[in-house]
Amino acid sequence: MAQIKVFYEPETELLTIFWQSPRPNQIATELENDIILFKDGDTHEPIGIEILSYRPGDDRISGISLELGQQNLVNT
């Protein structure tokens, strides 16, 4: 099972998701709907995203669920 790091800051409404480790040379590109894509600076491989103005239930990432082992913990 892949490891994903998820950071949510409710005060600033910022959700950050990394499916690979952040890089010192990462590149950030703003996509539509206030979504930032992080890529490796050398390979340009996507490594994470950041969602601005995020609140639980946000429809920009509907259908994503967080699972630990076999137990389903959070559906968005």
PDB file of N, CA, C and O in Angstrom:
ATOM      1  N   MET A   1       0.838  -1.167   0.000  1.00  0.00           N
ATOM      2  CA  MET A   1       0.000   0.000   0.000  1.00  0.00           C
ATOM      3  C   MET A   1       0.895   1.245   0.000  1.00  0.00           C
ATOM      4  O   MET A   1       1.855   1.333   0.754  1.00  0.00           O
ATOM      5  N   ALA A   2       0.593   2.198  -0.838  1.00  0.00           N
ATOM      6  CA  ALA A   2       1.358   3.436  -0.934  1.00  0.00           C
ATOM      7  C   ALA A   2       1.133   4.297   0.298  1.00  0.00           C
ATOM      8  O   ALA A   2       0.067   4.263   0.911  1.00  0.00           O
ATOM      9  N   GLN A   3       2.139   5.071   0.657  1.00  0.00           N
ATOM     10  CA  GLN A   3       2.010   6.011   1.766  1.00  0.00           C
ATOM     11  C   GLN A   3       1.743   7.397   1.211  1.00  0.00           C
ATOM     12  O   GLN A   3       2.461   7.857   0.323  1.00  0.00           O
ATOM     13  N   ILE A   4       0.720   8.020   1.730  1.00  0.00           N
ATOM     14  CA  ILE A   4       0.354   9.367   1.313  1.00  0.00           C
ATOM     15  C   ILE A   4       0.364  10.255   2.544  1.00  0.00           C
ATOM     16  O   ILE A   4      -0.146   9.872   3.593  1.00  0.00           O
ATOM     17  N   LYS A   5       0.957  11.440   2.410  1.00  0.00           N
ATOM     18  CA  LYS A   5       0.973  12.400   3.516  1.00  0.00           C
ATOM     19  C   LYS A   5      -0.067  13.476   3.227  1.00  0.00           C
ATOM     20  O   LYS A   5      -0.058  14.088   2.161  1.00  0.00           O
ATOM     21  N   VAL A   6      -0.959  13.675   4.196  1.00  0.00           N
ATOM     22  CA  VAL A   6      -2.032  14.652   4.047  1.00  0.00           C
ATOM     23  C   VAL A   6      -1.922  15.647   5.197  1.00  0.00           C
ATOM     24  O   VAL A   6      -1.856  15.258   6.362  1.00  0.00           O
ATOM     25  N   PHE A   7      -1.900  16.931   4.851  1.00  0.00           N
ATOM     26  CA  PHE A   7      -1.835  18.001   5.835  1.00  0.00           C
ATOM     27  C   PHE A   7      -3.041  18.907   5.628  1.00  0.00           C
ATOM     28  O   PHE A   7      -3.271  19.381   4.514  1.00  0.00           O
ATOM     29  N   TYR A   8      -3.811  19.124   6.690  1.00  0.00           N
ATOM     30  CA  TYR A   8      -4.973  20.016   6.601  1.00  0.00           C
ATOM     31  C   TYR A   8      -4.847  21.082   7.674  1.00  0.00           C
ATOM     32  O   TYR A   8      -4.660  20.784   8.848  1.00  0.00           O
ATOM     33  N   GLU A   9      -4.929  22.351   7.255  1.00  0.00           N
ATOM     34  CA  GLU A   9      -4.863  23.482   8.161  1.00  0.00           C
ATOM     35  C   GLU A   9      -6.207  24.204   8.116  1.00  0.00           C
ATOM     36  O   GLU A   9      -6.454  25.011   7.212  1.00  0.00           O
ATOM     37  N   PRO A  10      -7.120  23.879   9.054  1.00  0.00           N
ATOM     38  CA  PRO A  10      -8.455  24.465   8.991  1.00  0.00           C
ATOM     39  C   PRO A  10      -8.470  25.990   9.114  1.00  0.00           C
ATOM     40  O   PRO A  10      -9.323  26.649   8.513  1.00  0.00           O
ATOM     41  N   GLU A  11      -7.521  26.569   9.858  1.00  0.00           N
ATOM     42  CA  GLU A  11      -7.494  28.026  10.022  1.00  0.00           C
ATOM     43  C   GLU A  11      -7.257  28.746   8.696  1.00  0.00           C
ATOM     44  O   GLU A  11      -7.810  29.813   8.446  1.00  0.00           O
ATOM     45  N   THR A  12      -6.430  28.150   7.843  1.00  0.00           N
ATOM     46  CA  THR A  12      -6.124  28.764   6.547  1.00  0.00           C
ATOM     47  C   THR A  12      -6.841  28.074   5.393  1.00  0.00           C
ATOM     48  O   THR A  12      -6.651  28.457   4.239  1.00  0.00           O
ATOM     49  N   GLU A  13      -7.637  27.047   5.716  1.00  0.00           N
ATOM     50  CA  GLU A  13      -8.372  26.268   4.706  1.00  0.00           C
ATOM     51  C   GLU A  13      -7.440  25.764   3.607  1.00  0.00           C
ATOM     52  O   GLU A  13      -7.666  25.963   2.426  1.00  0.00           O
ATOM     53  N   LEU A  14      -6.376  25.105   4.026  1.00  0.00           N
ATOM     54  CA  LEU A  14      -5.352  24.620   3.106  1.00  0.00           C
ATOM     55  C   LEU A  14      -5.191  23.117   3.278  1.00  0.00           C
ATOM     56  O   LEU A  14      -4.926  22.626   4.372  1.00  0.00           O
ATOM     57  N   LEU A  15      -5.363  22.379   2.183  1.00  0.00           N
ATOM     58  CA  LEU A  15      -5.190  20.927   2.172  1.00  0.00           C
ATOM     59  C   LEU A  15      -4.026  20.596   1.249  1.00  0.00           C
ATOM     60  O   LEU A  15      -4.018  20.994   0.085  1.00  0.00           O
ATOM     61  N   THR A  16      -3.024  19.885   1.781  1.00  0.00           N
ATOM     62  CA  THR A  16      -1.854  19.500   0.998  1.00  0.00           C
ATOM     63  C   THR A  16      -1.736  17.983   1.037  1.00  0.00           C
ATOM     64  O   THR A  16      -1.824  17.376   2.097  1.00  0.00           O
ATOM     65  N   ILE A  17      -1.547  17.374  -0.135  1.00  0.00           N
ATOM     66  CA  ILE A  17      -1.440  15.924  -0.262  1.00  0.00           C
ATOM     67  C   ILE A  17      -0.173  15.604  -1.055  1.00  0.00           C
ATOM     68  O   ILE A  17      -0.014  16.075  -2.180  1.00  0.00           O
ATOM     69  N   PHE A  18       0.712  14.794  -0.448  1.00  0.00           N
ATOM     70  CA  PHE A  18       1.919  14.329  -1.137  1.00  0.00           C
ATOM     71  C   PHE A  18       1.880  12.818  -1.220  1.00  0.00           C
ATOM     72  O   PHE A  18       1.703  12.142  -0.214  1.00  0.00           O
ATOM     73  N   TRP A  19       2.039  12.256  -2.407  1.00  0.00           N
ATOM     74  CA  TRP A  19       2.146  10.806  -2.582  1.00  0.00           C
ATOM     75  C   TRP A  19       3.599  10.402  -2.777  1.00  0.00           C
ATOM     76  O   TRP A  19       3.906   9.218  -2.838  1.00  0.00           O
ATOM     77  N   GLN A  20       4.495  11.386  -2.869  1.00  0.00           N
ATOM     78  CA  GLN A  20       5.940  11.170  -2.822  1.00  0.00           C
ATOM     79  C   GLN A  20       6.504  12.239  -1.888  1.00  0.00           C
ATOM     80  O   GLN A  20       5.838  13.227  -1.588  1.00  0.00           O
ATOM     81  N   SER A  21       7.738  12.061  -1.449  1.00  0.00           N
ATOM     82  CA  SER A  21       8.352  13.033  -0.536  1.00  0.00           C
ATOM     83  C   SER A  21       8.519  14.379  -1.218  1.00  0.00           C
ATOM     84  O   SER A  21       8.883  14.439  -2.404  1.00  0.00           O
ATOM     85  N   PRO A  22       8.254  15.474  -0.481  1.00  0.00           N
ATOM     86  CA  PRO A  22       8.538  16.805  -1.033  1.00  0.00           C
ATOM     87  C   PRO A  22      10.019  16.924  -1.394  1.00  0.00           C
ATOM     88  O   PRO A  22      10.862  16.251  -0.797  1.00  0.00           O
ATOM     89  N   ARG A  23      10.316  17.738  -2.388  1.00  0.00           N
ATOM     90  CA  ARG A  23      11.684  17.898  -2.879  1.00  0.00           C
ATOM     91  C   ARG A  23      12.154  19.340  -2.657  1.00  0.00           C
ATOM     92  O   ARG A  23      11.356  20.258  -2.761  1.00  0.00           O
ATOM     93  N   PRO A  24      13.452  19.531  -2.422  1.00  0.00           N
ATOM     94  CA  PRO A  24      13.959  20.908  -2.323  1.00  0.00           C
ATOM     95  C   PRO A  24      13.835  21.649  -3.658  1.00  0.00           C
ATOM     96  O   PRO A  24      13.736  22.864  -3.681  1.00  0.00           O
ATOM     97  N   ASN A  25      13.834  20.897  -4.758  1.00  0.00           N
ATOM     98  CA  ASN A  25      13.789  21.515  -6.088  1.00  0.00           C
ATOM     99  C   ASN A  25      12.411  21.378  -6.748  1.00  0.00           C
ATOM    100  O   ASN A  25      12.295  21.470  -7.956  1.00  0.00           O
ATOM    101  N   GLN A  26      11.366  21.165  -5.931  1.00  0.00           N
ATOM    102  CA  GLN A  26      10.041  20.961  -6.528  1.00  0.00           C
ATOM    103  C   GLN A  26       9.539  22.237  -7.195  1.00  0.00           C
ATOM    104  O   GLN A  26       9.915  23.347  -6.830  1.00  0.00           O
ATOM    105  N   ILE A  27       8.681  22.034  -8.188  1.00  0.00           N
ATOM    106  CA  ILE A  27       8.081  23.125  -8.955  1.00  0.00           C
ATOM    107  C   ILE A  27       6.587  23.135  -8.655  1.00  0.00           C
ATOM    108  O   ILE A  27       5.944  22.088  -8.645  1.00  0.00           O
ATOM    109  N   ALA A  28       6.045  24.313  -8.406  1.00  0.00           N
ATOM    110  CA  ALA A  28       4.608  24.452  -8.150  1.00  0.00           C
ATOM    111  C   ALA A  28       3.953  25.141  -9.341  1.00  0.00           C
ATOM    112  O   ALA A  28       4.438  26.168  -9.817  1.00  0.00           O
ATOM    113  N   THR A  29       2.869  24.549  -9.830  1.00  0.00           N
ATOM    114  CA  THR A  29       2.121  25.109 -10.952  1.00  0.00           C
ATOM    115  C   THR A  29       0.667  25.233 -10.545  1.00  0.00           C
ATOM    116  O   THR A  29       0.064  24.262 -10.084  1.00  0.00           O
ATOM    117  N   GLU A  30       0.095  26.434 -10.692  1.00  0.00           N
ATOM    118  CA  GLU A  30      -1.306  26.610 -10.334  1.00  0.00           C
ATOM    119  C   GLU A  30      -2.193  26.122 -11.468  1.00  0.00           C
ATOM    120  O   GLU A  30      -2.038  26.525 -12.619  1.00  0.00           O
ATOM    121  N   LEU A  31      -3.110  25.226 -11.136  1.00  0.00           N
ATOM    122  CA  LEU A  31      -4.100  24.724 -12.076  1.00  0.00           C
ATOM    123  C   LEU A  31      -5.393  25.506 -11.854  1.00  0.00           C
ATOM    124  O   LEU A  31      -5.436  26.417 -11.036  1.00  0.00           O
ATOM    125  N   GLU A  32      -6.448  25.137 -12.520  1.00  0.00           N
ATOM    126  CA  GLU A  32      -7.714  25.829 -12.301  1.00  0.00           C
ATOM    127  C   GLU A  32      -8.322  25.444 -10.958  1.00  0.00           C
ATOM    128  O   GLU A  32      -7.893  24.488 -10.322  1.00  0.00           O
ATOM    129  N   ASN A  33      -9.316  26.184 -10.512  1.00  0.00           N
ATOM    130  CA  ASN A  33     -10.047  25.934  -9.267  1.00  0.00           C
ATOM    131  C   ASN A  33      -9.168  25.994  -8.021  1.00  0.00           C
ATOM    132  O   ASN A  33      -9.394  25.263  -7.069  1.00  0.00           O
ATOM    133  N   ASP A  34      -8.134  26.851  -8.005  1.00  0.00           N
ATOM    134  CA  ASP A  34      -7.261  27.019  -6.831  1.00  0.00           C
ATOM    135  C   ASP A  34      -6.584  25.728  -6.401  1.00  0.00           C
ATOM    136  O   ASP A  34      -6.482  25.416  -5.214  1.00  0.00           O
ATOM    137  N   ILE A  35      -6.109  24.958  -7.363  1.00  0.00           N
ATOM    138  CA  ILE A  35      -5.362  23.735  -7.092  1.00  0.00           C
ATOM    139  C   ILE A  35      -3.932  23.931  -7.583  1.00  0.00           C
ATOM    140  O   ILE A  35      -3.702  24.383  -8.696  1.00  0.00           O
ATOM    141  N   ILE A  36      -2.969  23.603  -6.708  1.00  0.00           N
ATOM    142  CA  ILE A  36      -1.550  23.716  -7.030  1.00  0.00           C
ATOM    143  C   ILE A  36      -1.000  22.302  -7.230  1.00  0.00           C
ATOM    144  O   ILE A  36      -1.217  21.429  -6.392  1.00  0.00           O
ATOM    145  N   LEU A  37      -0.281  22.083  -8.310  1.00  0.00           N
ATOM    146  CA  LEU A  37       0.357  20.797  -8.593  1.00  0.00           C
ATOM    147  C   LEU A  37       1.847  20.929  -8.307  1.00  0.00           C
ATOM    148  O   LEU A  37       2.498  21.862  -8.786  1.00  0.00           O
ATOM    149  N   PHE A  38       2.389  20.013  -7.500  1.00  0.00           N
ATOM    150  CA  PHE A  38       3.823  19.970  -7.216  1.00  0.00           C
ATOM    151  C   PHE A  38       4.458  18.884  -8.062  1.00  0.00           C
ATOM    152  O   PHE A  38       3.966  17.765  -8.117  1.00  0.00           O
ATOM    153  N   LYS A  39       5.589  19.246  -8.719  1.00  0.00           N
ATOM    154  CA  LYS A  39       6.327  18.289  -9.538  1.00  0.00           C
ATOM    155  C   LYS A  39       7.794  18.300  -9.134  1.00  0.00           C
ATOM    156  O   LYS A  39       8.304  19.319  -8.663  1.00  0.00           O
ATOM    157  N   ASP A  40       8.453  17.176  -9.367  1.00  0.00           N
ATOM    158  CA  ASP A  40       9.892  17.087  -9.176  1.00  0.00           C
ATOM    159  C   ASP A  40      10.554  18.031 -10.183  1.00  0.00           C
ATOM    160  O   ASP A  40      10.214  18.028 -11.369  1.00  0.00           O
ATOM    161  N   GLY A  41      11.497  18.842  -9.709  1.00  0.00           N
ATOM    162  CA  GLY A  41      12.152  19.818 -10.576  1.00  0.00           C
ATOM    163  C   GLY A  41      13.013  19.221 -11.663  1.00  0.00           C
ATOM    164  O   GLY A  41      13.244  19.855 -12.690  1.00  0.00           O
ATOM    165  N   ASP A  42      13.498  18.002 -11.475  1.00  0.00           N
ATOM    166  CA  ASP A  42      14.350  17.354 -12.477  1.00  0.00           C
ATOM    167  C   ASP A  42      13.542  16.507 -13.454  1.00  0.00           C
ATOM    168  O   ASP A  42      13.724  16.609 -14.663  1.00  0.00           O
ATOM    169  N   THR A  43      12.651  15.677 -12.926  1.00  0.00           N
ATOM    170  CA  THR A  43      11.925  14.735 -13.779  1.00  0.00           C
ATOM    171  C   THR A  43      10.548  15.241 -14.209  1.00  0.00           C
ATOM    172  O   THR A  43       9.935  14.671 -15.094  1.00  0.00           O
ATOM    173  N   HIS A  44      10.070  16.294 -13.559  1.00  0.00           N
ATOM    174  CA  HIS A  44       8.728  16.852 -13.800  1.00  0.00           C
ATOM    175  C   HIS A  44       7.612  15.869 -13.467  1.00  0.00           C
ATOM    176  O   HIS A  44       6.480  16.026 -13.890  1.00  0.00           O
ATOM    177  N   GLU A  45       7.925  14.847 -12.668  1.00  0.00           N
ATOM    178  CA  GLU A  45       6.937  13.872 -12.234  1.00  0.00           C
ATOM    179  C   GLU A  45       6.077  14.490 -11.129  1.00  0.00           C
ATOM    180  O   GLU A  45       6.603  15.085 -10.186  1.00  0.00           O
ATOM    181  N   PRO A  46       4.741  14.399 -11.212  1.00  0.00           N
ATOM    182  CA  PRO A  46       3.873  14.919 -10.153  1.00  0.00           C
ATOM    183  C   PRO A  46       4.141  14.200  -8.833  1.00  0.00           C
ATOM    184  O   PRO A  46       4.270  12.978  -8.795  1.00  0.00           O
ATOM    185  N   ILE A  47       4.243  14.992  -7.747  1.00  0.00           N
ATOM    186  CA  ILE A  47       4.512  14.411  -6.436  1.00  0.00           C
ATOM    187  C   ILE A  47       3.469  14.820  -5.391  1.00  0.00           C
ATOM    188  O   ILE A  47       3.436  14.254  -4.305  1.00  0.00           O
ATOM    189  N   GLY A  48       2.629  15.796  -5.705  1.00  0.00           N
ATOM    190  CA  GLY A  48       1.628  16.225  -4.731  1.00  0.00           C
ATOM    191  C   GLY A  48       0.749  17.339  -5.274  1.00  0.00           C
ATOM    192  O   GLY A  48       0.989  17.871  -6.355  1.00  0.00           O
ATOM    193  N   ILE A  49      -0.274  17.659  -4.476  1.00  0.00           N
ATOM    194  CA  ILE A  49      -1.171  18.763  -4.812  1.00  0.00           C
ATOM    195  C   ILE A  49      -1.497  19.553  -3.550  1.00  0.00           C
ATOM    196  O   ILE A  49      -1.353  19.060  -2.433  1.00  0.00           O
ATOM    197  N   GLU A  50      -1.928  20.773  -3.754  1.00  0.00           N
ATOM    198  CA  GLU A  50      -2.391  21.607  -2.665  1.00  0.00           C
ATOM    199  C   GLU A  50      -3.701  22.240  -3.111  1.00  0.00           C
ATOM    200  O   GLU A  50      -3.810  22.702  -4.250  1.00  0.00           O
ATOM    201  N   ILE A  51      -4.677  22.246  -2.222  1.00  0.00           N
ATOM    202  CA  ILE A  51      -5.987  22.789  -2.551  1.00  0.00           C
ATOM    203  C   ILE A  51      -6.243  23.982  -1.652  1.00  0.00           C
ATOM    204  O   ILE A  51      -6.281  23.851  -0.419  1.00  0.00           O
ATOM    205  N   LEU A  52      -6.382  25.145  -2.263  1.00  0.00           N
ATOM    206  CA  LEU A  52      -6.638  26.378  -1.531  1.00  0.00           C
ATOM    207  C   LEU A  52      -8.122  26.498  -1.220  1.00  0.00           C
ATOM    208  O   LEU A  52      -8.967  26.001  -1.966  1.00  0.00           O
ATOM    209  N   SER A  53      -8.454  27.170  -0.135  1.00  0.00           N
ATOM    210  CA  SER A  53      -9.845  27.393   0.290  1.00  0.00           C
ATOM    211  C   SER A  53     -10.598  26.073   0.424  1.00  0.00           C
ATOM    212  O   SER A  53     -11.757  25.976   0.025  1.00  0.00           O
ATOM    213  N   TYR A  54      -9.947  25.058   0.993  1.00  0.00           N
ATOM    214  CA  TYR A  54     -10.553  23.745   1.146  1.00  0.00           C
ATOM    215  C   TYR A  54     -11.370  23.679   2.429  1.00  0.00           C
ATOM    216  O   TYR A  54     -10.945  24.162   3.476  1.00  0.00           O
ATOM    217  N   ARG A  55     -12.524  23.060   2.330  1.00  0.00           N
ATOM    218  CA  ARG A  55     -13.357  22.728   3.489  1.00  0.00           C
ATOM    219  C   ARG A  55     -13.816  21.296   3.310  1.00  0.00           C
ATOM    220  O   ARG A  55     -14.034  20.841   2.187  1.00  0.00           O
ATOM    221  N   PRO A  56     -13.973  20.551   4.428  1.00  0.00           N
ATOM    222  CA  PRO A  56     -14.460  19.173   4.290  1.00  0.00           C
ATOM    223  C   PRO A  56     -15.741  19.118   3.464  1.00  0.00           C
ATOM    224  O   PRO A  56     -16.619  19.981   3.604  1.00  0.00           O
ATOM    225  N   GLY A  57     -15.807  18.156   2.563  1.00  0.00           N
ATOM    226  CA  GLY A  57     -16.949  18.026   1.655  1.00  0.00           C
ATOM    227  C   GLY A  57     -16.755  18.777   0.348  1.00  0.00           C
ATOM    228  O   GLY A  57     -17.637  18.780  -0.506  1.00  0.00           O
ATOM    229  N   ASP A  58     -15.603  19.399   0.170  1.00  0.00           N
ATOM    230  CA  ASP A  58     -15.299  20.150  -1.051  1.00  0.00           C
ATOM    231  C   ASP A  58     -15.449  19.236  -2.265  1.00  0.00           C
ATOM    232  O   ASP A  58     -14.887  18.147  -2.303  1.00  0.00           O
ATOM    233  N   ASP A  59     -16.197  19.667  -3.270  1.00  0.00           N
ATOM    234  CA  ASP A  59     -16.462  18.802  -4.425  1.00  0.00           C
ATOM    235  C   ASP A  59     -15.300  18.730  -5.419  1.00  0.00           C
ATOM    236  O   ASP A  59     -15.354  17.976  -6.374  1.00  0.00           O
ATOM    237  N   ARG A  60     -14.229  19.485  -5.194  1.00  0.00           N
ATOM    238  CA  ARG A  60     -13.072  19.397  -6.096  1.00  0.00           C
ATOM    239  C   ARG A  60     -12.358  18.064  -5.961  1.00  0.00           C
ATOM    240  O   ARG A  60     -11.628  17.652  -6.857  1.00  0.00           O
ATOM    241  N   ILE A  61     -12.519  17.386  -4.836  1.00  0.00           N
ATOM    242  CA  ILE A  61     -11.883  16.077  -4.666  1.00  0.00           C
ATOM    243  C   ILE A  61     -12.906  15.037  -4.233  1.00  0.00           C
ATOM    244  O   ILE A  61     -12.598  14.132  -3.460  1.00  0.00           O
ATOM    245  N   SER A  62     -14.106  15.135  -4.728  1.00  0.00           N
ATOM    246  CA  SER A  62     -15.137  14.160  -4.357  1.00  0.00           C
ATOM    247  C   SER A  62     -14.735  12.767  -4.818  1.00  0.00           C
ATOM    248  O   SER A  62     -14.056  12.591  -5.824  1.00  0.00           O
ATOM    249  N   GLY A  63     -15.132  11.787  -4.038  1.00  0.00           N
ATOM    250  CA  GLY A  63     -14.841  10.409  -4.387  1.00  0.00           C
ATOM    251  C   GLY A  63     -13.543   9.889  -3.822  1.00  0.00           C
ATOM    252  O   GLY A  63     -13.232   8.719  -3.945  1.00  0.00           O
ATOM    253  N   ILE A  64     -12.770  10.718  -3.144  1.00  0.00           N
ATOM    254  CA  ILE A  64     -11.530  10.266  -2.533  1.00  0.00           C
ATOM    255  C   ILE A  64     -11.844   9.768  -1.134  1.00  0.00           C
ATOM    256  O   ILE A  64     -12.576  10.404  -0.382  1.00  0.00           O
ATOM    257  N   SER A  65     -11.295   8.623  -0.777  1.00  0.00           N
ATOM    258  CA  SER A  65     -11.471   8.120   0.580  1.00  0.00           C
ATOM    259  C   SER A  65     -10.106   7.830   1.176  1.00  0.00           C
ATOM    260  O   SER A  65      -9.161   7.499   0.469  1.00  0.00           O
ATOM    261  N   LEU A  66     -10.008   7.970   2.479  1.00  0.00           N
ATOM    262  CA  LEU A  66      -8.780   7.697   3.205  1.00  0.00           C
ATOM    263  C   LEU A  66      -8.947   6.368   3.912  1.00  0.00           C
ATOM    264  O   LEU A  66      -9.928   6.156   4.613  1.00  0.00           O
ATOM    265  N   GLU A  67      -8.011   5.468   3.705  1.00  0.00           N
ATOM    266  CA  GLU A  67      -8.101   4.147   4.310  1.00  0.00           C
ATOM    267  C   GLU A  67      -6.813   3.820   5.048  1.00  0.00           C
ATOM    268  O   GLU A  67      -5.734   4.149   4.592  1.00  0.00           O
ATOM    269  N   LEU A  68      -6.953   3.165   6.195  1.00  0.00           N
ATOM    270  CA  LEU A  68      -5.825   2.603   6.921  1.00  0.00           C
ATOM    271  C   LEU A  68      -6.066   1.114   7.035  1.00  0.00           C
ATOM    272  O   LEU A  68      -7.051   0.712   7.636  1.00  0.00           O
ATOM    273  N   GLY A  69      -5.210   0.328   6.421  1.00  0.00           N
ATOM    274  CA  GLY A  69      -5.442  -1.116   6.411  1.00  0.00           C
ATOM    275  C   GLY A  69      -6.746  -1.421   5.707  1.00  0.00           C
ATOM    276  O   GLY A  69      -6.980  -0.967   4.609  1.00  0.00           O
ATOM    277  N   GLN A  70      -7.636  -2.139   6.352  1.00  0.00           N
ATOM    278  CA  GLN A  70      -8.915  -2.504   5.763  1.00  0.00           C
ATOM    279  C   GLN A  70     -10.053  -1.606   6.212  1.00  0.00           C
ATOM    280  O   GLN A  70     -11.165  -1.707   5.726  1.00  0.00           O
ATOM    281  N   GLN A  71      -9.771  -0.682   7.143  1.00  0.00           N
ATOM    282  CA  GLN A  71     -10.832   0.148   7.708  1.00  0.00           C
ATOM    283  C   GLN A  71     -10.949   1.461   6.968  1.00  0.00           C
ATOM    284  O   GLN A  71      -9.987   2.193   6.821  1.00  0.00           O
ATOM    285  N   ASN A  72     -12.133   1.793   6.485  1.00  0.00           N
ATOM    286  CA  ASN A  72     -12.390   3.048   5.797  1.00  0.00           C
ATOM    287  C   ASN A  72     -12.631   4.126   6.845  1.00  0.00           C
ATOM    288  O   ASN A  72     -13.553   4.027   7.640  1.00  0.00           O
ATOM    289  N   LEU A  73     -11.798   5.167   6.870  1.00  0.00           N
ATOM    290  CA  LEU A  73     -11.891   6.170   7.916  1.00  0.00           C
ATOM    291  C   LEU A  73     -12.634   7.430   7.496  1.00  0.00           C
ATOM    292  O   LEU A  73     -13.470   7.919   8.225  1.00  0.00           O
ATOM    293  N   VAL A  74     -12.313   7.988   6.342  1.00  0.00           N
ATOM    294  CA  VAL A  74     -12.877   9.265   5.944  1.00  0.00           C
ATOM    295  C   VAL A  74     -13.275   9.206   4.478  1.00  0.00           C
ATOM    296  O   VAL A  74     -12.477   8.819   3.642  1.00  0.00           O
ATOM    297  N   ASN A  75     -14.478   9.613   4.165  1.00  0.00           N
ATOM    298  CA  ASN A  75     -14.918   9.783   2.783  1.00  0.00           C
ATOM    299  C   ASN A  75     -15.145  11.264   2.542  1.00  0.00           C
ATOM    300  O   ASN A  75     -15.713  11.941   3.393  1.00  0.00           O
ATOM    301  N   THR A  76     -14.711  11.753   1.404  1.00  0.00           N
ATOM    302  CA  THR A  76     -14.963  13.153   1.067  1.00  0.00           C
ATOM    303  C   THR A  76     -15.729  13.225  -0.221  1.00  0.00           C
ATOM    304  O   THR A  76     -15.802  12.301  -0.972  1.00  0.00           O
TER     305      THR A  76
END
